């Protein structure tokens, strides 16, 4: 069962309650996707997410998944692929953390790093190998513009996303020519439950806008997607600002 014109028939969402992930699932179900796996920690929220997608006509299944429990990834995720081909894996889990708290509590900072980077490396490699074995499919990795340059206000989260971004780019190069497509998505500030209560950054976007960009990127077989697109230019400029100047900029 191969994806046609960038619209997959089957989707594995790692981070089954992710607002961006679910918005993407809804868009894909409206097009062609019929089978959806939601991988996440068992919870009422995961159950509700599955029910909401079933109401749209999809065959939805849930699987227990914890980013921090890397020893279980190969068995639990690998088992999904034994039940049929997966056209699209969307790696959408992650935590923002609390910069002030995490600086004061190294264990809390480590949890951010292990969830956003170590857990993603483990799950990403397991799924990439399975996609390669079936000979086709896409792996979409939700990164962030926060990973483009460390900022005082969120360098713990940003550094974890920087590592994830570099990993995903390298994985895409490693899989080039195998039939597996890797796409890195770099949203800016997304209005969601995760960012509720935070001061909104310029060029803020929504889960639905990111989902639309993901769908378009899949159709184009893009390797990198910025949301909104203007952030590509903004971050290119910020990367080259001298550090003494950058420290004084009102960036969050």
mmCIF file of C-alpha atoms in Angstrom:
data_model
loop_
_atom_site.group_PDB
_atom_site.id
_atom_site.type_symbol
_atom_site.label_atom_id
_atom_site.label_comp_id
_atom_site.label_asym_id
_atom_site.label_seq_id
_atom_site.Cartn_x
_atom_site.Cartn_y
_atom_site.Cartn_z
ATOM 1 C CA UNK A 1 0.000 0.000 0.000
ATOM 2 C CA UNK A 2 2.047 2.926 -1.308
ATOM 3 C CA UNK A 3 1.329 6.593 -0.808
ATOM 4 C CA UNK A 4 0.177 8.353 -3.967
ATOM 5 C CA UNK A 5 0.607 12.049 -4.742
ATOM 6 C CA UNK A 6 1.826 12.667 -1.201
ATOM 7 C CA UNK A 7 -1.399 11.521 0.437
ATOM 8 C CA UNK A 8 -0.834 8.421 2.573
ATOM 9 C CA UNK A 9 -3.354 5.671 3.113
ATOM 10 C CA UNK A 10 -1.897 4.887 6.541
ATOM 11 C CA UNK A 11 -0.468 7.108 9.268
ATOM 12 C CA UNK A 12 1.460 6.420 12.455
ATOM 13 C CA UNK A 13 1.346 9.432 14.766
ATOM 14 C CA UNK A 14 4.038 9.347 17.445
ATOM 15 C CA UNK A 15 2.569 11.635 20.056
ATOM 16 C CA UNK A 16 -1.046 10.628 19.709
ATOM 17 C CA UNK A 17 -2.464 13.693 21.458
ATOM 18 C CA UNK A 18 -0.310 16.264 19.649
ATOM 19 C CA UNK A 19 -2.481 19.133 18.404
ATOM 20 C CA UNK A 20 -0.373 19.511 15.268
ATOM 21 C CA UNK A 21 -0.367 15.760 14.742
ATOM 22 C CA UNK A 22 -4.145 15.467 15.096
ATOM 23 C CA UNK A 23 -4.754 18.477 12.844
ATOM 24 C CA UNK A 24 -2.579 16.766 10.230
ATOM 25 C CA UNK A 25 -4.465 13.497 10.662
ATOM 26 C CA UNK A 26 -7.782 15.253 10.117
ATOM 27 C CA UNK A 27 -6.566 16.835 6.883
ATOM 28 C CA UNK A 28 -5.203 13.533 5.594
ATOM 29 C CA UNK A 29 -8.342 11.596 6.513
ATOM 30 C CA UNK A 30 -10.363 14.121 4.519
ATOM 31 C CA UNK A 31 -8.201 13.266 1.493
ATOM 32 C CA UNK A 32 -7.301 9.593 1.445
ATOM 33 C CA UNK A 33 -5.930 8.272 4.748
ATOM 34 C CA UNK A 34 -7.949 5.365 6.113
ATOM 35 C CA UNK A 35 -5.783 3.740 8.798
ATOM 36 C CA UNK A 36 -4.360 5.740 11.715
ATOM 37 C CA UNK A 37 -2.214 4.529 14.587
ATOM 38 C CA UNK A 38 -2.029 6.853 17.595
ATOM 39 C CA UNK A 39 1.027 6.109 19.739
ATOM 40 C CA UNK A 40 1.064 7.687 23.174
ATOM 41 C CA UNK A 41 0.719 7.177 26.882
ATOM 42 C CA UNK A 42 -2.719 5.672 27.669
ATOM 43 C CA UNK A 43 -5.002 8.453 28.872
ATOM 44 C CA UNK A 44 -8.519 9.837 28.449
ATOM 45 C CA UNK A 45 -7.023 12.366 26.022
ATOM 46 C CA UNK A 46 -5.616 9.599 23.799
ATOM 47 C CA UNK A 47 -8.956 7.788 23.844
ATOM 48 C CA UNK A 48 -10.800 10.992 22.949
ATOM 49 C CA UNK A 49 -8.370 11.682 20.105
ATOM 50 C CA UNK A 50 -8.961 8.217 18.677
ATOM 51 C CA UNK A 51 -12.731 8.612 18.934
ATOM 52 C CA UNK A 52 -12.627 11.984 17.184
ATOM 53 C CA UNK A 53 -10.757 10.521 14.209
ATOM 54 C CA UNK A 54 -13.031 7.479 14.037
ATOM 55 C CA UNK A 55 -15.945 9.875 13.713
ATOM 56 C CA UNK A 56 -14.316 11.103 10.489
ATOM 57 C CA UNK A 57 -14.383 7.602 9.037
ATOM 58 C CA UNK A 58 -10.877 6.332 9.774
ATOM 59 C CA UNK A 59 -9.884 2.979 11.234
ATOM 60 C CA UNK A 60 -8.049 4.203 14.335
ATOM 61 C CA UNK A 61 -5.959 2.100 16.694
ATOM 62 C CA UNK A 62 -3.972 3.150 19.747
ATOM 63 C CA UNK A 63 -0.682 1.748 20.984
ATOM 64 C CA UNK A 64 1.076 2.464 24.300
ATOM 65 C CA UNK A 65 4.162 4.573 23.683
ATOM 66 C CA UNK A 66 6.419 6.542 26.016
ATOM 67 C CA UNK A 67 9.265 8.579 24.532
ATOM 68 C CA UNK A 68 11.325 8.041 27.694
ATOM 69 C CA UNK A 69 10.937 4.255 27.641
ATOM 70 C CA UNK A 70 13.378 3.735 24.789
ATOM 71 C CA UNK A 71 13.890 0.054 25.576
ATOM 72 C CA UNK A 72 10.281 -0.627 24.534
ATOM 73 C CA UNK A 73 10.366 1.267 21.242
ATOM 74 C CA UNK A 74 11.632 -1.489 18.997
ATOM 75 C CA UNK A 75 9.076 -4.016 20.205
ATOM 76 C CA UNK A 76 6.032 -1.742 20.356
ATOM 77 C CA UNK A 77 6.634 0.270 17.220
ATOM 78 C CA UNK A 78 8.004 -2.658 15.274
ATOM 79 C CA UNK A 79 4.840 -4.623 15.976
ATOM 80 C CA UNK A 80 2.775 -1.954 14.207
ATOM 81 C CA UNK A 81 4.657 -2.485 10.961
ATOM 82 C CA UNK A 82 4.023 -6.246 11.090
ATOM 83 C CA UNK A 83 0.300 -5.516 10.711
ATOM 84 C CA UNK A 84 0.625 -3.699 7.395
ATOM 85 C CA UNK A 85 2.640 -1.049 5.621
ATOM 86 C CA UNK A 86 2.770 2.449 7.072
ATOM 87 C CA UNK A 87 2.904 5.219 4.466
ATOM 88 C CA UNK A 88 3.607 8.094 6.845
ATOM 89 C CA UNK A 89 5.190 8.343 10.279
ATOM 90 C CA UNK A 90 4.716 11.723 11.941
ATOM 91 C CA UNK A 91 7.067 12.264 14.883
ATOM 92 C CA UNK A 92 5.165 14.893 16.826
ATOM 93 C CA UNK A 93 5.896 14.326 20.511
ATOM 94 C CA UNK A 94 7.864 16.733 22.649
ATOM 95 C CA UNK A 95 7.705 18.942 25.726
ATOM 96 C CA UNK A 96 8.434 22.643 26.114
ATOM 97 C CA UNK A 97 9.568 22.540 29.716
ATOM 98 C CA UNK A 98 9.941 25.611 31.904
ATOM 99 C CA UNK A 99 13.244 27.412 31.346
ATOM 100 C CA UNK A 100 13.567 28.968 34.821
ATOM 101 C CA UNK A 101 12.589 25.759 36.623
ATOM 102 C CA UNK A 102 14.728 23.574 34.391
ATOM 103 C CA UNK A 103 17.819 25.719 34.908
ATOM 104 C CA UNK A 104 17.387 25.285 38.665
ATOM 105 C CA UNK A 105 16.586 21.565 38.422
ATOM 106 C CA UNK A 106 19.014 19.660 36.168
ATOM 107 C CA UNK A 107 16.862 16.527 36.307
ATOM 108 C CA UNK A 108 13.952 18.472 34.835
ATOM 109 C CA UNK A 109 16.243 19.784 32.101
ATOM 110 C CA UNK A 110 17.398 16.246 31.358
ATOM 111 C CA UNK A 111 13.771 15.155 30.987
ATOM 112 C CA UNK A 112 13.276 17.790 28.280
ATOM 113 C CA UNK A 113 16.410 16.630 26.482
ATOM 114 C CA UNK A 114 15.577 12.943 26.784
ATOM 115 C CA UNK A 115 12.017 13.408 25.565
ATOM 116 C CA UNK A 116 12.718 15.768 22.675
ATOM 117 C CA UNK A 117 16.016 14.299 21.511
ATOM 118 C CA UNK A 118 16.901 10.876 22.903
ATOM 119 C CA UNK A 119 13.357 9.535 22.624
ATOM 120 C CA UNK A 120 13.053 10.919 19.110
ATOM 121 C CA UNK A 121 16.359 9.380 18.018
ATOM 122 C CA UNK A 122 15.240 5.990 19.282
ATOM 123 C CA UNK A 123 11.746 6.088 17.770
ATOM 124 C CA UNK A 124 13.001 7.706 14.580
ATOM 125 C CA UNK A 125 15.580 5.005 13.925
ATOM 126 C CA UNK A 126 13.123 2.194 14.656
ATOM 127 C CA UNK A 127 10.566 3.629 12.236
ATOM 128 C CA UNK A 128 13.160 4.542 9.603
ATOM 129 C CA UNK A 129 14.412 0.962 9.515
ATOM 130 C CA UNK A 130 10.867 -0.352 9.181
ATOM 131 C CA UNK A 131 10.069 2.099 6.384
ATOM 132 C CA UNK A 132 13.248 1.123 4.594
ATOM 133 C CA UNK A 133 12.369 -2.569 4.900
ATOM 134 C CA UNK A 134 8.978 -2.007 3.275
ATOM 135 C CA UNK A 135 10.644 0.082 0.564
ATOM 136 C CA UNK A 136 8.579 3.249 0.762
ATOM 137 C CA UNK A 137 7.062 5.850 3.064
ATOM 138 C CA UNK A 138 7.706 9.220 4.634
ATOM 139 C CA UNK A 139 9.014 10.209 8.052
ATOM 140 C CA UNK A 140 7.997 13.720 9.070
ATOM 141 C CA UNK A 141 9.828 15.182 12.068
ATOM 142 C CA UNK A 142 8.448 18.176 13.949
ATOM 143 C CA UNK A 143 11.419 20.365 14.784
ATOM 144 C CA UNK A 144 11.227 24.063 15.705
ATOM 145 C CA UNK A 145 12.751 27.400 14.793
ATOM 146 C CA UNK A 146 13.940 27.394 18.418
ATOM 147 C CA UNK A 147 16.618 24.960 17.313
ATOM 148 C CA UNK A 148 18.102 27.373 14.791
ATOM 149 C CA UNK A 149 19.942 29.452 17.406
ATOM 150 C CA UNK A 150 20.096 29.139 21.178
ATOM 151 C CA UNK A 151 18.287 31.959 22.952
ATOM 152 C CA UNK A 152 18.521 32.945 26.588
ATOM 153 C CA UNK A 153 14.793 32.532 27.092
ATOM 154 C CA UNK A 154 14.566 28.863 26.019
ATOM 155 C CA UNK A 155 18.002 27.420 25.355
ATOM 156 C CA UNK A 156 17.224 24.077 27.044
ATOM 157 C CA UNK A 157 14.241 23.409 24.793
ATOM 158 C CA UNK A 158 16.021 25.007 21.837
ATOM 159 C CA UNK A 159 19.119 22.865 22.234
ATOM 160 C CA UNK A 160 17.018 19.698 22.299
ATOM 161 C CA UNK A 161 15.317 20.747 19.066
ATOM 162 C CA UNK A 162 18.667 21.659 17.514
ATOM 163 C CA UNK A 163 19.870 18.134 18.172
ATOM 164 C CA UNK A 164 16.651 16.653 16.789
ATOM 165 C CA UNK A 165 16.863 18.808 13.670
ATOM 166 C CA UNK A 166 20.454 17.768 12.949
ATOM 167 C CA UNK A 167 19.574 14.121 13.524
ATOM 168 C CA UNK A 168 16.595 14.268 11.159
ATOM 169 C CA UNK A 169 18.621 15.969 8.428
ATOM 170 C CA UNK A 170 21.349 13.356 8.710
ATOM 171 C CA UNK A 171 18.805 10.542 8.702
ATOM 172 C CA UNK A 172 17.276 11.983 5.552
ATOM 173 C CA UNK A 173 20.671 11.924 3.869
ATOM 174 C CA UNK A 174 21.277 8.357 5.038
ATOM 175 C CA UNK A 175 17.946 7.227 3.556
ATOM 176 C CA UNK A 176 18.276 9.097 0.277
ATOM 177 C CA UNK A 177 17.705 6.724 -2.607
ATOM 178 C CA UNK A 178 16.043 4.030 -0.490
ATOM 179 C CA UNK A 179 12.461 5.044 -1.262
ATOM 180 C CA UNK A 180 12.032 6.638 2.179
ATOM 181 C CA UNK A 181 11.415 10.386 2.342
ATOM 182 C CA UNK A 182 12.362 12.389 5.450
ATOM 183 C CA UNK A 183 10.906 15.862 5.947
ATOM 184 C CA UNK A 184 11.859 18.279 8.729
ATOM 185 C CA UNK A 185 9.177 20.777 9.767
ATOM 186 C CA UNK A 186 10.229 23.955 11.562
ATOM 187 C CA UNK A 187 7.245 25.845 12.971
ATOM 188 C CA UNK A 188 7.567 29.102 14.824
ATOM 189 C CA UNK A 189 5.407 29.925 17.840
ATOM 190 C CA UNK A 190 2.283 27.744 17.622
ATOM 191 C CA UNK A 191 -0.876 28.745 19.468
ATOM 192 C CA UNK A 192 -1.662 25.539 21.357
ATOM 193 C CA UNK A 193 -2.178 24.089 24.800
ATOM 194 C CA UNK A 194 1.595 23.721 25.150
ATOM 195 C CA UNK A 195 2.140 27.467 24.713
ATOM 196 C CA UNK A 196 -0.966 28.650 26.579
ATOM 197 C CA UNK A 197 -0.096 31.520 28.900
ATOM 198 C CA UNK A 198 3.130 32.425 27.088
ATOM 199 C CA UNK A 199 3.697 35.758 25.404
ATOM 200 C CA UNK A 200 3.013 35.302 21.707
ATOM 201 C CA UNK A 201 6.000 35.674 19.392
ATOM 202 C CA UNK A 202 5.876 37.407 15.991
ATOM 203 C CA UNK A 203 4.678 35.295 13.054
ATOM 204 C CA UNK A 204 2.718 33.034 15.382
ATOM 205 C CA UNK A 205 0.804 30.225 13.706
ATOM 206 C CA UNK A 206 -1.766 27.526 14.484
ATOM 207 C CA UNK A 207 -1.787 23.700 14.440
ATOM 208 C CA UNK A 208 -4.085 23.788 11.407
ATOM 209 C CA UNK A 209 -1.672 26.007 9.480
ATOM 210 C CA UNK A 210 1.224 23.695 10.292
ATOM 211 C CA UNK A 211 -0.882 20.703 9.204
ATOM 212 C CA UNK A 212 -1.616 22.381 5.885
ATOM 213 C CA UNK A 213 2.097 23.031 5.365
ATOM 214 C CA UNK A 214 2.894 19.395 6.165
ATOM 215 C CA UNK A 215 0.382 18.163 3.605
ATOM 216 C CA UNK A 216 1.780 20.497 0.954
ATOM 217 C CA UNK A 217 5.338 19.483 1.814
ATOM 218 C CA UNK A 218 4.466 15.816 1.389
ATOM 219 C CA UNK A 219 3.010 16.475 -2.044
ATOM 220 C CA UNK A 220 6.137 18.372 -3.063
ATOM 221 C CA UNK A 221 8.474 15.820 -1.464
ATOM 222 C CA UNK A 222 10.086 18.704 0.430
ATOM 223 C CA UNK A 223 13.004 18.060 2.756
ATOM 224 C CA UNK A 224 12.500 21.144 4.937
ATOM 225 C CA UNK A 225 9.318 23.081 5.650
ATOM 226 C CA UNK A 226 9.170 26.400 7.539
ATOM 227 C CA UNK A 227 5.877 27.542 9.056
ATOM 228 C CA UNK A 228 5.200 30.287 8.203
ATOM 229 C CA UNK A 229 7.531 30.430 5.219
ATOM 230 C CA UNK A 230 8.771 33.924 6.115
ATOM 231 C CA UNK A 231 10.670 32.424 9.057
ATOM 232 C CA UNK A 232 13.231 30.982 6.649
ATOM 233 C CA UNK A 233 14.456 34.509 5.883
ATOM 234 C CA UNK A 234 14.118 35.752 9.469
ATOM 235 C CA UNK A 235 16.120 32.891 10.952
ATOM 236 C CA UNK A 236 18.740 33.086 8.213
ATOM 237 C CA UNK A 237 19.373 36.676 9.275
ATOM 238 C CA UNK A 238 19.353 35.895 13.015
ATOM 239 C CA UNK A 239 21.899 33.099 12.581
ATOM 240 C CA UNK A 240 24.459 35.661 11.428
ATOM 241 C CA UNK A 241 23.872 38.328 14.059
ATOM 242 C CA UNK A 242 26.987 38.690 16.292
ATOM 243 C CA UNK A 243 26.438 37.230 19.760
ATOM 244 C CA UNK A 244 26.932 40.526 21.665
ATOM 245 C CA UNK A 245 24.186 42.055 19.507
ATOM 246 C CA UNK A 246 22.000 38.960 19.615
ATOM 247 C CA UNK A 247 21.980 39.009 23.422
ATOM 248 C CA UNK A 248 20.335 42.440 23.342
ATOM 249 C CA UNK A 249 17.654 41.577 20.819
ATOM 250 C CA UNK A 250 14.073 41.230 22.150
ATOM 251 C CA UNK A 251 13.708 37.663 20.853
ATOM 252 C CA UNK A 252 11.919 34.937 22.804
#
